[in-house]
PDB file of C-alpha atoms and ligand atoms in Angstrom:
ATOM      1  CA  MET A 282      40.940   3.918 -19.751  1.00 52.00           C
ATOM      2  CA  ALA A 283      40.601   1.208 -22.384  1.00 62.00           C
ATOM      3  CA  GLU A 284      38.399  -1.721 -21.449  1.00 75.00           C
ATOM      4  CA  ASP A 285      39.850  -5.132 -20.833  1.00 86.00           C
ATOM      5  CA  PHE A 286      38.297  -7.736 -23.134  1.00 97.00           C
ATOM      6  CA  THR A 287      40.191 -10.633 -21.575  1.00 96.00           C
ATOM      7  CA  ASP A 288      37.102 -12.545 -20.443  1.00 93.00           C
ATOM      8  CA  LYS A 289      35.075 -11.786 -23.567  1.00 97.00           C
ATOM      9  CA  VAL A 290      34.207 -14.207 -26.350  1.00 97.00           C
ATOM     10  CA  VAL A 291      33.734 -12.267 -29.572  1.00 98.00           C
ATOM     11  CA  LEU A 292      32.360 -13.620 -32.855  1.00 98.00           C
ATOM     12  CA  VAL A 293      33.436 -11.766 -36.006  1.00 98.00           C
ATOM     13  CA  THR A 294      32.126 -12.653 -39.467  1.00 98.00           C
ATOM     14  CA  GLY A 295      33.859 -11.518 -42.635  1.00 98.00           C
ATOM     15  CA  ALA A 296      37.057 -12.003 -40.661  1.00 98.00           C
ATOM     16  CA  ALA A 297      39.382 -12.753 -43.591  1.00 97.00           C
ATOM     17  CA  SER A 298      39.515  -9.294 -45.120  1.00 97.00           C
ATOM     18  CA  GLY A 299      39.061  -5.564 -44.727  1.00 98.00           C
ATOM     19  CA  ILE A 300      36.970  -4.367 -41.787  1.00 98.00           C
ATOM     20  CA  GLY A 301      36.380  -7.833 -40.285  1.00 98.00           C
ATOM     21  CA  LEU A 302      40.098  -8.604 -40.270  1.00 97.00           C
ATOM     22  CA  ALA A 303      40.844  -5.252 -38.595  1.00 98.00           C
ATOM     23  CA  GLN A 304      38.174  -6.029 -35.962  1.00 98.00           C
ATOM     24  CA  VAL A 305      39.713  -9.453 -35.265  1.00 97.00           C
ATOM     25  CA  LYS A 306      43.171  -7.942 -34.808  1.00 96.00           C
ATOM     26  CA  LEU A 307      41.971  -5.158 -32.498  1.00 97.00           C
ATOM     27  CA  PHE A 308      39.868  -7.456 -30.305  1.00 97.00           C
ATOM     28  CA  LYS A 309      42.794  -9.873 -30.028  1.00 96.00           C
ATOM     29  CA  ASP A 310      45.161  -7.010 -29.177  1.00 96.00           C
ATOM     30  CA  ASN A 311      42.738  -6.130 -26.372  1.00 97.00           C
ATOM     31  CA  GLY A 312      42.790  -9.630 -24.940  1.00 96.00           C
ATOM     32  CA  ALA A 313      39.512 -11.050 -26.280  1.00 97.00           C
ATOM     33  CA  THR A 314      38.921 -14.630 -27.367  1.00 96.00           C
ATOM     34  CA  VAL A 315      37.912 -14.221 -31.003  1.00 96.00           C
ATOM     35  CA  ILE A 316      35.865 -16.657 -33.068  1.00 97.00           C
ATOM     36  CA  SER A 317      36.752 -15.752 -36.656  1.00 97.00           C
ATOM     37  CA  VAL A 318      34.292 -16.738 -39.366  1.00 98.00           C
ATOM     38  CA  ASP A 319      34.694 -16.407 -43.125  1.00 98.00           C
ATOM     39  CA  LYS A 320      34.162 -18.375 -46.316  1.00 97.00           C
ATOM     40  CA  ASN A 321      37.859 -17.742 -47.085  1.00 96.00           C
ATOM     41  CA  ASP A 322      41.004 -18.572 -45.125  1.00 93.00           C
ATOM     42  CA  ILE A 323      42.071 -15.921 -42.650  1.00 90.00           C
ATOM     43  CA  PRO A 324      45.557 -14.511 -43.291  1.00 86.00           C
ATOM     44  CA  MET A 325      46.602 -14.868 -39.653  1.00 83.00           C
ATOM     45  CA  ASN A 326      47.730 -17.797 -37.618  1.00 78.00           C
ATOM     46  CA  ILE A 327      44.405 -18.190 -35.816  1.00 80.00           C
ATOM     47  CA  GLU A 328      41.621 -20.725 -35.826  1.00 76.00           C
ATOM     48  CA  THR A 329      39.083 -20.080 -38.590  1.00 85.00           C
ATOM     49  CA  PHE A 330      35.524 -21.286 -38.689  1.00 96.00           C
ATOM     50  CA  LYS A 331      35.306 -21.590 -42.435  1.00 97.00           C
ATOM     51  CA  GLY A 332      31.938 -21.480 -44.158  1.00 98.00           C
ATOM     52  CA  ASP A 333      29.202 -19.496 -45.833  1.00 98.00           C
ATOM     53  CA  VAL A 334      27.223 -17.387 -43.348  1.00 98.00           C
ATOM     54  CA  SER A 335      24.183 -17.367 -45.627  1.00 98.00           C
ATOM     55  CA  GLN A 336      23.746 -21.147 -45.137  1.00 98.00           C
ATOM     56  CA  ALA A 337      21.567 -22.254 -42.211  1.00 98.00           C
ATOM     57  CA  ASP A 338      23.455 -25.586 -41.914  1.00 98.00           C
ATOM     58  CA  PHE A 339      26.764 -23.801 -41.466  1.00 98.00           C
ATOM     59  CA  ILE A 340      25.347 -21.476 -38.783  1.00 98.00           C
ATOM     60  CA  GLU A 341      23.880 -24.507 -36.974  1.00 98.00           C
ATOM     61  CA  GLU A 342      27.281 -26.282 -37.042  1.00 98.00           C
ATOM     62  CA  LEU A 343      29.115 -23.113 -36.006  1.00 98.00           C
ATOM     63  CA  PHE A 344      26.979 -22.623 -32.901  1.00 98.00           C
ATOM     64  CA  THR A 345      27.209 -26.284 -31.927  1.00 98.00           C
ATOM     65  CA  LYS A 346      30.999 -25.828 -31.939  1.00 97.00           C
ATOM     66  CA  ILE A 347      30.783 -22.514 -30.062  1.00 97.00           C
ATOM     67  CA  LYS A 348      28.599 -24.083 -27.353  1.00 97.00           C
ATOM     68  CA  THR A 349      30.932 -27.060 -26.957  1.00 97.00           C
ATOM     69  CA  LYS A 350      34.138 -25.073 -26.936  1.00 96.00           C
ATOM     70  CA  TYR A 351      33.223 -21.792 -25.199  1.00 95.00           C
ATOM     71  CA  ASP A 352      29.682 -22.160 -23.857  1.00 95.00           C
ATOM     72  CA  ARG A 353      29.246 -18.382 -23.946  1.00 97.00           C
ATOM     73  CA  ILE A 354      29.215 -15.465 -26.343  1.00 98.00           C
ATOM     74  CA  ASP A 355      29.572 -11.845 -25.304  1.00 98.00           C
ATOM     75  CA  ILE A 356      29.884  -9.841 -28.511  1.00 98.00           C
ATOM     76  CA  VAL A 357      28.794 -10.505 -32.091  1.00 99.00           C
ATOM     77  CA  CYS A 358      30.166  -8.453 -34.971  1.00 99.00           C
ATOM     78  CA  ASN A 359      28.051  -9.233 -38.014  1.00 99.00           C
ATOM     79  CA  THR A 360      30.486  -7.853 -40.575  1.00 99.00           C
ATOM     80  CA  ALA A 361      30.423 -10.215 -43.598  1.00 99.00           C
ATOM     81  CA  GLY A 362      28.805  -8.663 -46.651  1.00 98.00           C
ATOM     82  CA  ILE A 363      29.007  -8.349 -50.410  1.00 98.00           C
ATOM     83  CA  LEU A 364      28.390  -5.580 -52.939  1.00 97.00           C
ATOM     84  CA  ASP A 365      25.903  -5.923 -55.785  1.00 96.00           C
ATOM     85  CA  GLY A 366      27.686  -4.197 -58.664  1.00 93.00           C
ATOM     86  CA  TYR A 367      25.549  -1.075 -58.186  1.00 96.00           C
ATOM     87  CA  SER A 368      22.796  -2.682 -60.308  1.00 98.00           C
ATOM     88  CA  PRO A 369      19.378  -1.057 -60.663  1.00 98.00           C
ATOM     89  CA  VAL A 370      16.159  -3.140 -60.706  1.00 98.00           C
ATOM     90  CA  THR A 371      16.188  -3.960 -64.432  1.00 98.00           C
ATOM     91  CA  GLU A 372      19.704  -5.400 -64.127  1.00 98.00           C
ATOM     92  CA  THR A 373      19.052  -7.375 -60.944  1.00 98.00           C
ATOM     93  CA  SER A 374      17.763 -10.930 -61.345  1.00 98.00           C
ATOM     94  CA  LEU A 375      15.659 -12.517 -58.621  1.00 98.00           C
ATOM     95  CA  ASP A 376      18.577 -14.867 -57.864  1.00 98.00           C
ATOM     96  CA  GLN A 377      20.978 -11.932 -57.449  1.00 98.00           C
ATOM     97  CA  TRP A 378      18.468 -10.106 -55.232  1.00 98.00           C
ATOM     98  CA  GLN A 379      17.999 -13.163 -53.022  1.00 98.00           C
ATOM     99  CA  ASN A 380      21.724 -13.836 -52.814  1.00 98.00           C
ATOM    100  CA  ILE A 381      22.524 -10.290 -51.660  1.00 98.00           C
ATOM    101  CA  LEU A 382      19.740 -10.373 -49.076  1.00 98.00           C
ATOM    102  CA  ASN A 383      20.805 -13.830 -47.864  1.00 98.00           C
ATOM    103  CA  VAL A 384      24.472 -12.923 -47.459  1.00 99.00           C
ATOM    104  CA  ASN A 385      24.026  -9.399 -46.067  1.00 99.00           C
ATOM    105  CA  LEU A 386      20.791  -9.620 -44.072  1.00 99.00           C
ATOM    106  CA  THR A 387      19.544 -13.167 -43.442  1.00 99.00           C
ATOM    107  CA  SER A 388      23.008 -14.277 -42.273  1.00 99.00           C
ATOM    108  CA  GLN A 389      22.836 -11.612 -39.548  1.00 99.00           C
ATOM    109  CA  PHE A 390      19.319 -12.717 -38.555  1.00 99.00           C
ATOM    110  CA  MET A 391      20.394 -16.380 -38.317  1.00 99.00           C
ATOM    111  CA  ILE A 392      23.458 -15.555 -36.219  1.00 99.00           C
ATOM    112  CA  ILE A 393      21.472 -13.254 -33.925  1.00 99.00           C
ATOM    113  CA  LYS A 394      18.837 -15.982 -33.474  1.00 98.00           C
ATOM    114  CA  LYS A 395      21.514 -18.425 -32.312  1.00 98.00           C
ATOM    115  CA  ALA A 396      23.572 -16.022 -30.171  1.00 98.00           C
ATOM    116  CA  LEU A 397      20.697 -14.250 -28.430  1.00 98.00           C
ATOM    117  CA  PRO A 398      19.503 -17.163 -26.214  1.00 98.00           C
ATOM    118  CA  MET A 399      23.079 -17.629 -24.944  1.00 98.00           C
ATOM    119  CA  MET A 400      23.338 -13.903 -24.218  1.00 98.00           C
ATOM    120  CA  LEU A 401      19.956 -13.820 -22.475  1.00 98.00           C
ATOM    121  CA  LYS A 402      21.149 -16.604 -20.167  1.00 98.00           C
ATOM    122  CA  GLN A 403      24.159 -14.405 -19.319  1.00 98.00           C
ATOM    123  CA  ASP A 404      21.865 -11.339 -18.874  1.00 98.00           C
ATOM    124  CA  LYS A 405      24.231  -9.522 -21.204  1.00 98.00           C
ATOM    125  CA  GLY A 406      25.212  -9.403 -24.848  1.00 98.00           C
ATOM    126  CA  ILE A 407      26.232  -6.925 -27.535  1.00 99.00           C
ATOM    127  CA  PHE A 408      25.604  -6.896 -31.273  1.00 99.00           C
ATOM    128  CA  VAL A 409      27.494  -4.649 -33.691  1.00 99.00           C
ATOM    129  CA  ASN A 410      25.857  -5.107 -37.076  1.00 99.00           C
ATOM    130  CA  MET A 411      27.529  -3.795 -40.213  1.00 99.00           C
ATOM    131  CA  ALA A 412      25.251  -1.525 -42.208  1.00 99.00           C
ATOM    132  CA  SER A 413      26.579   1.184 -44.536  1.00 98.00           C
ATOM    133  CA  ILE A 414      25.779   4.688 -45.676  1.00 98.00           C
ATOM    134  CA  ALA A 415      23.718   2.615 -48.143  1.00 98.00           C
ATOM    135  CA  GLY A 416      21.510   1.835 -45.140  1.00 98.00           C
ATOM    136  CA  LEU A 417      20.718   5.521 -44.733  1.00 98.00           C
ATOM    137  CA  VAL A 418      20.691   7.015 -48.231  1.00 98.00           C
ATOM    138  CA  ALA A 419      20.514   5.804 -51.837  1.00 98.00           C
ATOM    139  CA  ASP A 420      23.461   5.506 -54.231  1.00 95.00           C
ATOM    140  CA  GLY A 421      25.897   3.683 -51.956  1.00 96.00           C
ATOM    141  CA  GLY A 422      25.124   0.489 -53.854  1.00 97.00           C
ATOM    142  CA  GLY A 423      22.544  -0.984 -56.194  1.00 98.00           C
ATOM    143  CA  VAL A 424      18.939  -1.776 -55.302  1.00 98.00           C
ATOM    144  CA  ALA A 425      19.652  -5.090 -53.533  1.00 98.00           C
ATOM    145  CA  TYR A 426      22.633  -3.823 -51.501  1.00 98.00           C
ATOM    146  CA  THR A 427      20.781  -0.646 -50.486  1.00 98.00           C
ATOM    147  CA  ALA A 428      17.678  -2.640 -49.506  1.00 98.00           C
ATOM    148  CA  SER A 429      19.762  -5.104 -47.483  1.00 99.00           C
ATOM    149  CA  LYS A 430      21.576  -2.357 -45.577  1.00 99.00           C
ATOM    150  CA  HIS A 431      18.370  -0.394 -44.836  1.00 98.00           C
ATOM    151  CA  ALA A 432      16.862  -3.653 -43.533  1.00 99.00           C
ATOM    152  CA  ILE A 433      19.859  -4.323 -41.279  1.00 99.00           C
ATOM    153  CA  ILE A 434      19.228  -0.973 -39.593  1.00 99.00           C
ATOM    154  CA  GLY A 435      15.527  -1.750 -39.063  1.00 99.00           C
ATOM    155  CA  MET A 436      16.280  -5.237 -37.763  1.00 99.00           C
ATOM    156  CA  THR A 437      18.897  -3.900 -35.354  1.00 99.00           C
ATOM    157  CA  LYS A 438      16.601  -1.226 -33.912  1.00 99.00           C
ATOM    158  CA  GLN A 439      13.815  -3.755 -33.331  1.00 99.00           C
ATOM    159  CA  LEU A 440      16.246  -6.290 -31.841  1.00 99.00           C
ATOM    160  CA  ASP A 441      17.512  -3.661 -29.442  1.00 99.00           C
ATOM    161  CA  ILE A 442      14.194  -2.455 -28.151  1.00 98.00           C
ATOM    162  CA  ASP A 443      12.804  -5.981 -27.860  1.00 99.00           C
ATOM    163  CA  TYR A 444      15.651  -7.073 -25.555  1.00 99.00           C
ATOM    164  CA  ALA A 445      17.221  -3.876 -24.138  1.00 98.00           C
ATOM    165  CA  SER A 446      15.578  -4.422 -20.743  1.00 98.00           C
ATOM    166  CA  ARG A 447      17.228  -7.859 -20.553  1.00 98.00           C
ATOM    167  CA  GLY A 448      20.822  -6.672 -20.922  1.00 98.00           C
ATOM    168  CA  ILE A 449      21.121  -6.771 -24.688  1.00 99.00           C
ATOM    169  CA  ARG A 450      22.498  -3.910 -26.790  1.00 98.00           C
ATOM    170  CA  ALA A 451      22.394  -3.794 -30.571  1.00 99.00           C
ATOM    171  CA  ASN A 452      23.800  -1.040 -32.764  1.00 99.00           C
ATOM    172  CA  CYS A 453      24.794  -0.566 -36.388  1.00 98.00           C
ATOM    173  CA  ILE A 454      27.851   0.964 -37.963  1.00 99.00           C
ATOM    174  CA  ALA A 455      27.326   2.823 -41.235  1.00 99.00           C
ATOM    175  CA  PRO A 456      30.700   3.201 -42.958  1.00 98.00           C
ATOM    176  CA  GLY A 457      31.288   5.380 -45.987  1.00 98.00           C
ATOM    177  CA  ALA A 458      34.399   5.011 -48.127  1.00 98.00           C
ATOM    178  CA  ILE A 459      36.674   2.488 -46.441  1.00 98.00           C
ATOM    179  CA  ASN A 460      39.730   1.308 -48.336  1.00 98.00           C
ATOM    180  CA  THR A 461      39.320  -2.490 -48.379  1.00 98.00           C
ATOM    181  CA  PRO A 462      39.430  -5.214 -51.042  1.00 97.00           C
ATOM    182  CA  MET A 463      35.657  -4.695 -51.494  1.00 97.00           C
ATOM    183  CA  ASN A 464      36.447  -1.426 -53.249  1.00 96.00           C
ATOM    184  CA  ALA A 465      39.491  -2.648 -55.197  1.00 96.00           C
ATOM    185  CA  ALA A 466      37.752  -1.809 -58.497  1.00 94.00           C
ATOM    186  CA  ASP A 467      37.658   1.882 -57.524  1.00 95.00           C
ATOM    187  CA  PHE A 468      41.443   1.900 -57.165  1.00 97.00           C
ATOM    188  CA  ALA A 469      42.119  -0.056 -60.363  1.00 96.00           C
ATOM    189  CA  GLY A 470      43.980   1.557 -63.249  1.00 96.00           C
ATOM    190  CA  ASP A 471      44.539   5.255 -62.654  1.00 96.00           C
ATOM    191  CA  GLY A 472      42.234   5.120 -59.605  1.00 97.00           C
ATOM    192  CA  LYS A 473      39.954   7.755 -61.106  1.00 96.00           C
ATOM    193  CA  MET A 474      36.906   6.431 -59.256  1.00 96.00           C
ATOM    194  CA  ALA A 475      38.722   6.362 -55.912  1.00 97.00           C
ATOM    195  CA  LYS A 476      39.862   9.959 -56.436  1.00 98.00           C
ATOM    196  CA  TRP A 477      36.309  11.009 -57.288  1.00 97.00           C
ATOM    197  CA  VAL A 478      34.954   9.361 -54.127  1.00 97.00           C
ATOM    198  CA  ALA A 479      37.565  11.142 -51.970  1.00 98.00           C
ATOM    199  CA  GLU A 480      36.748  14.421 -53.689  1.00 98.00           C
ATOM    200  CA  GLN A 481      33.006  13.961 -52.991  1.00 97.00           C
ATOM    201  CA  THR A 482      33.639  13.123 -49.323  1.00 98.00           C
ATOM    202  CA  PRO A 483      33.704  16.216 -47.067  1.00 98.00           C
ATOM    203  CA  ALA A 484      36.805  14.838 -45.280  1.00 98.00           C
ATOM    204  CA  LYS A 485      38.447  14.441 -48.732  1.00 98.00           C
ATOM    205  CA  ARG A 486      39.815  10.961 -48.086  1.00 98.00           C
ATOM    206  CA  TRP A 487      39.068   7.274 -47.738  1.00 98.00           C
ATOM    207  CA  ALA A 488      39.273   5.734 -44.270  1.00 98.00           C
ATOM    208  CA  LYS A 489      41.270   2.717 -43.186  1.00 98.00           C
ATOM    209  CA  PRO A 490      39.464  -0.421 -41.919  1.00 98.00           C
ATOM    210  CA  GLU A 491      41.280   0.038 -38.589  1.00 98.00           C
ATOM    211  CA  GLU A 492      39.229   3.209 -38.007  1.00 99.00           C
ATOM    212  CA  VAL A 493      36.012   1.179 -38.252  1.00 99.00           C
ATOM    213  CA  ALA A 494      37.516  -1.412 -35.899  1.00 98.00           C
ATOM    214  CA  GLU A 495      38.152   1.316 -33.286  1.00 98.00           C
ATOM    215  CA  LEU A 496      34.490   2.351 -33.421  1.00 98.00           C
ATOM    216  CA  THR A 497      33.471  -1.309 -33.140  1.00 99.00           C
ATOM    217  CA  LEU A 498      35.572  -1.744 -30.009  1.00 98.00           C
ATOM    218  CA  PHE A 499      33.900   1.282 -28.447  1.00 98.00           C
ATOM    219  CA  LEU A 500      30.396   0.032 -29.304  1.00 98.00           C
ATOM    220  CA  ALA A 501      31.344  -3.378 -27.879  1.00 98.00           C
ATOM    221  CA  SER A 502      32.598  -1.909 -24.616  1.00 98.00           C
ATOM    222  CA  ASP A 503      30.751  -0.829 -21.482  1.00 97.00           C
ATOM    223  CA  ARG A 504      31.834   2.743 -22.233  1.00 97.00           C
ATOM    224  CA  SER A 505      28.965   2.843 -24.759  1.00 98.00           C
ATOM    225  CA  ASP A 506      26.448   1.193 -22.423  1.00 98.00           C
ATOM    226  CA  TYR A 507      23.740   3.806 -23.051  1.00 98.00           C
ATOM    227  CA  ILE A 508      24.013   3.621 -26.848  1.00 98.00           C
ATOM    228  CA  HIS A 509      21.068   1.481 -27.942  1.00 98.00           C
ATOM    229  CA  GLY A 510      19.484   0.769 -31.321  1.00 98.00           C
ATOM    230  CA  SER A 511      21.637   3.422 -32.965  1.00 98.00           C
ATOM    231  CA  VAL A 512      23.276   3.805 -36.335  1.00 98.00           C
ATOM    232  CA  VAL A 513      26.712   5.370 -36.092  1.00 98.00           C
ATOM    233  CA  PRO A 514      28.006   6.736 -39.397  1.00 98.00           C
ATOM    234  CA  ILE A 515      31.764   6.707 -40.010  1.00 99.00           C
ATOM    235  CA  ASP A 516      31.750   8.337 -43.406  1.00 98.00           C
ATOM    236  CA  GLY A 517      33.904  11.463 -43.451  1.00 98.00           C
ATOM    237  CA  GLY A 518      30.737  13.561 -43.466  1.00 98.00           C
ATOM    238  CA  TRP A 519      29.102  11.911 -46.500  1.00 98.00           C
ATOM    239  CA  THR A 520      25.599  11.666 -44.991  1.00 97.00           C
ATOM    240  CA  ALA A 521      25.882  15.028 -43.219  1.00 97.00           C
ATOM    241  CA  ARG A 522      25.870  16.948 -46.495  1.00 93.00           C
TER     242      ARG A 522
HETATM  243  P1  NAI B1165      35.794  -7.211 -47.849  1.00 97.41           P
HETATM  244  O1  NAI B1165      35.320  -7.731 -49.150  1.00 97.41           O
HETATM  245  O2  NAI B1165      37.197  -6.736 -47.699  1.00 97.41           O
HETATM  246  O3  NAI B1165      35.541  -8.324 -46.713  1.00 97.41           O
HETATM  247  C1  NAI B1165      34.326  -9.017 -46.616  1.00 97.41           C
HETATM  248  C2  NAI B1165      34.611 -10.383 -46.044  1.00 97.41           C
HETATM  249  O4  NAI B1165      33.351 -11.057 -45.919  1.00 97.41           O
HETATM  250  C3  NAI B1165      35.483 -11.235 -46.980  1.00 97.41           C
HETATM  251  O5  NAI B1165      36.552 -11.837 -46.247  1.00 97.41           O
HETATM  252  C4  NAI B1165      34.517 -12.283 -47.508  1.00 97.41           C
HETATM  253  O6  NAI B1165      35.136 -13.535 -47.781  1.00 97.41           O
HETATM  254  C5  NAI B1165      33.512 -12.380 -46.366  1.00 97.41           C
HETATM  255  N1  NAI B1165      32.240 -12.912 -46.842  1.00 97.41           N
HETATM  256  C6  NAI B1165      31.480 -12.436 -47.862  1.00 97.41           C
HETATM  257  N2  NAI B1165      30.415 -13.224 -48.045  1.00 97.41           N
HETATM  258  C7  NAI B1165      30.508 -14.218 -47.127  1.00 97.41           C
HETATM  259  C8  NAI B1165      29.711 -15.350 -46.829  1.00 97.41           C
HETATM  260  N3  NAI B1165      28.602 -15.631 -47.516  1.00 97.41           N
HETATM  261  N4  NAI B1165      30.092 -16.167 -45.829  1.00 97.41           N
HETATM  262  C9  NAI B1165      31.227 -15.922 -45.117  1.00 97.41           C
HETATM  263  N5  NAI B1165      32.028 -14.865 -45.357  1.00 97.41           N
HETATM  264  C10 NAI B1165      31.671 -14.025 -46.349  1.00 97.41           C
HETATM  265  O7  NAI B1165      34.764  -6.085 -47.466  1.00 97.41           O
HETATM  266  P2  NAI B1165      34.787  -4.958 -46.328  1.00 97.41           P
HETATM  267  O8  NAI B1165      34.959  -3.675 -47.016  1.00 97.41           O
HETATM  268  O9  NAI B1165      35.666  -5.328 -45.209  1.00 97.41           O
HETATM  269  O10 NAI B1165      33.265  -5.017 -45.863  1.00 97.41           O
HETATM  270  C11 NAI B1165      32.844  -5.528 -44.618  1.00 97.41           C
HETATM  271  C12 NAI B1165      31.426  -5.053 -44.341  1.00 97.41           C
HETATM  272  O11 NAI B1165      31.409  -3.632 -44.321  1.00 97.41           O
HETATM  273  C13 NAI B1165      30.396  -5.461 -45.394  1.00 97.41           C
HETATM  274  O12 NAI B1165      29.193  -5.803 -44.747  1.00 97.41           O
HETATM  275  C14 NAI B1165      30.220  -4.205 -46.219  1.00 97.41           C
HETATM  276  O13 NAI B1165      28.946  -4.149 -46.820  1.00 97.41           O
HETATM  277  C15 NAI B1165      30.388  -3.143 -45.163  1.00 97.41           C
HETATM  278  N6  NAI B1165      30.750  -1.843 -45.697  1.00 97.41           N
HETATM  279  C16 NAI B1165      31.961  -1.631 -46.321  1.00 97.41           C
HETATM  280  C17 NAI B1165      32.263  -0.377 -46.827  1.00 97.41           C
HETATM  281  C18 NAI B1165      33.551  -0.097 -47.522  1.00 97.41           C
HETATM  282  O14 NAI B1165      33.714   1.018 -48.052  1.00 97.41           O
HETATM  283  N7  NAI B1165      34.521  -1.008 -47.562  1.00 97.41           N
HETATM  284  C19 NAI B1165      31.313   0.739 -46.712  1.00 97.41           C
HETATM  285  C20 NAI B1165      30.090   0.404 -46.054  1.00 97.41           C
HETATM  286  C21 NAI B1165      29.836  -0.841 -45.559  1.00 97.41           C
END
């Protein structure tokens, strides 16, 4: 039986598009109170906490508001992230490197650091951090993206084992080819790149963001209570080859 999320407060970053937007919709459909965070407006009639998750000031402000308004947090979906143009080292400036790491990795660390004390007080809390197949193998992005996603997996494992005995669970999702605005370039023109990606994927297709949202809901539910510090690929078999 599906779990009731009615009493749960769920934070989702990257909520305005793609996977984050699908997560927001599914959690809301399942009764959760959702705190939607993005630097862009969210195309739904719901309250948006608008700002840049890589900025410490914004995270500080966000959690002040969360404490005042909800005074609890049950589930955090660290979903916001950006691609790096598949650039190798020689084409990656130090600024670009730092920006990718700040947006993809440090934002997650800052949010975890704020949410964790609230969760520890509740003796319960769940993190679902967005990694990628680029967190497991090379070639899913450039050097900065791949480094950031590998680091998210390491951070999540350590977070989990440091606090598992105190009611905290942290896991990563590692998506493969998901059809979202992030990959719009692959579908541009005759969509040759998108066709190539589908061809290279054992399942021979792209996935919809809603499929990643379904996995998120499972990892955020008590049905997955024994899944700790894991990376769950949802990649049509890409990393199984
Ligand atoms: P998307 O581009 O459709 O959505 C990302 C959202 O994050 C956007 O609404 C954007 O405004 C927001 N965002 C980006 N930087 C932000 C910042 N600094 N502050 C606040 N919000 C920010 O991308 P998609 O595909 O939904 O990706 C979501 C996550 O899934 C990312 O972490 C991405 O790396 C990961 N992922 C996506 C895959 C795919 O094939 N689409 C594959 C593997 C991982």
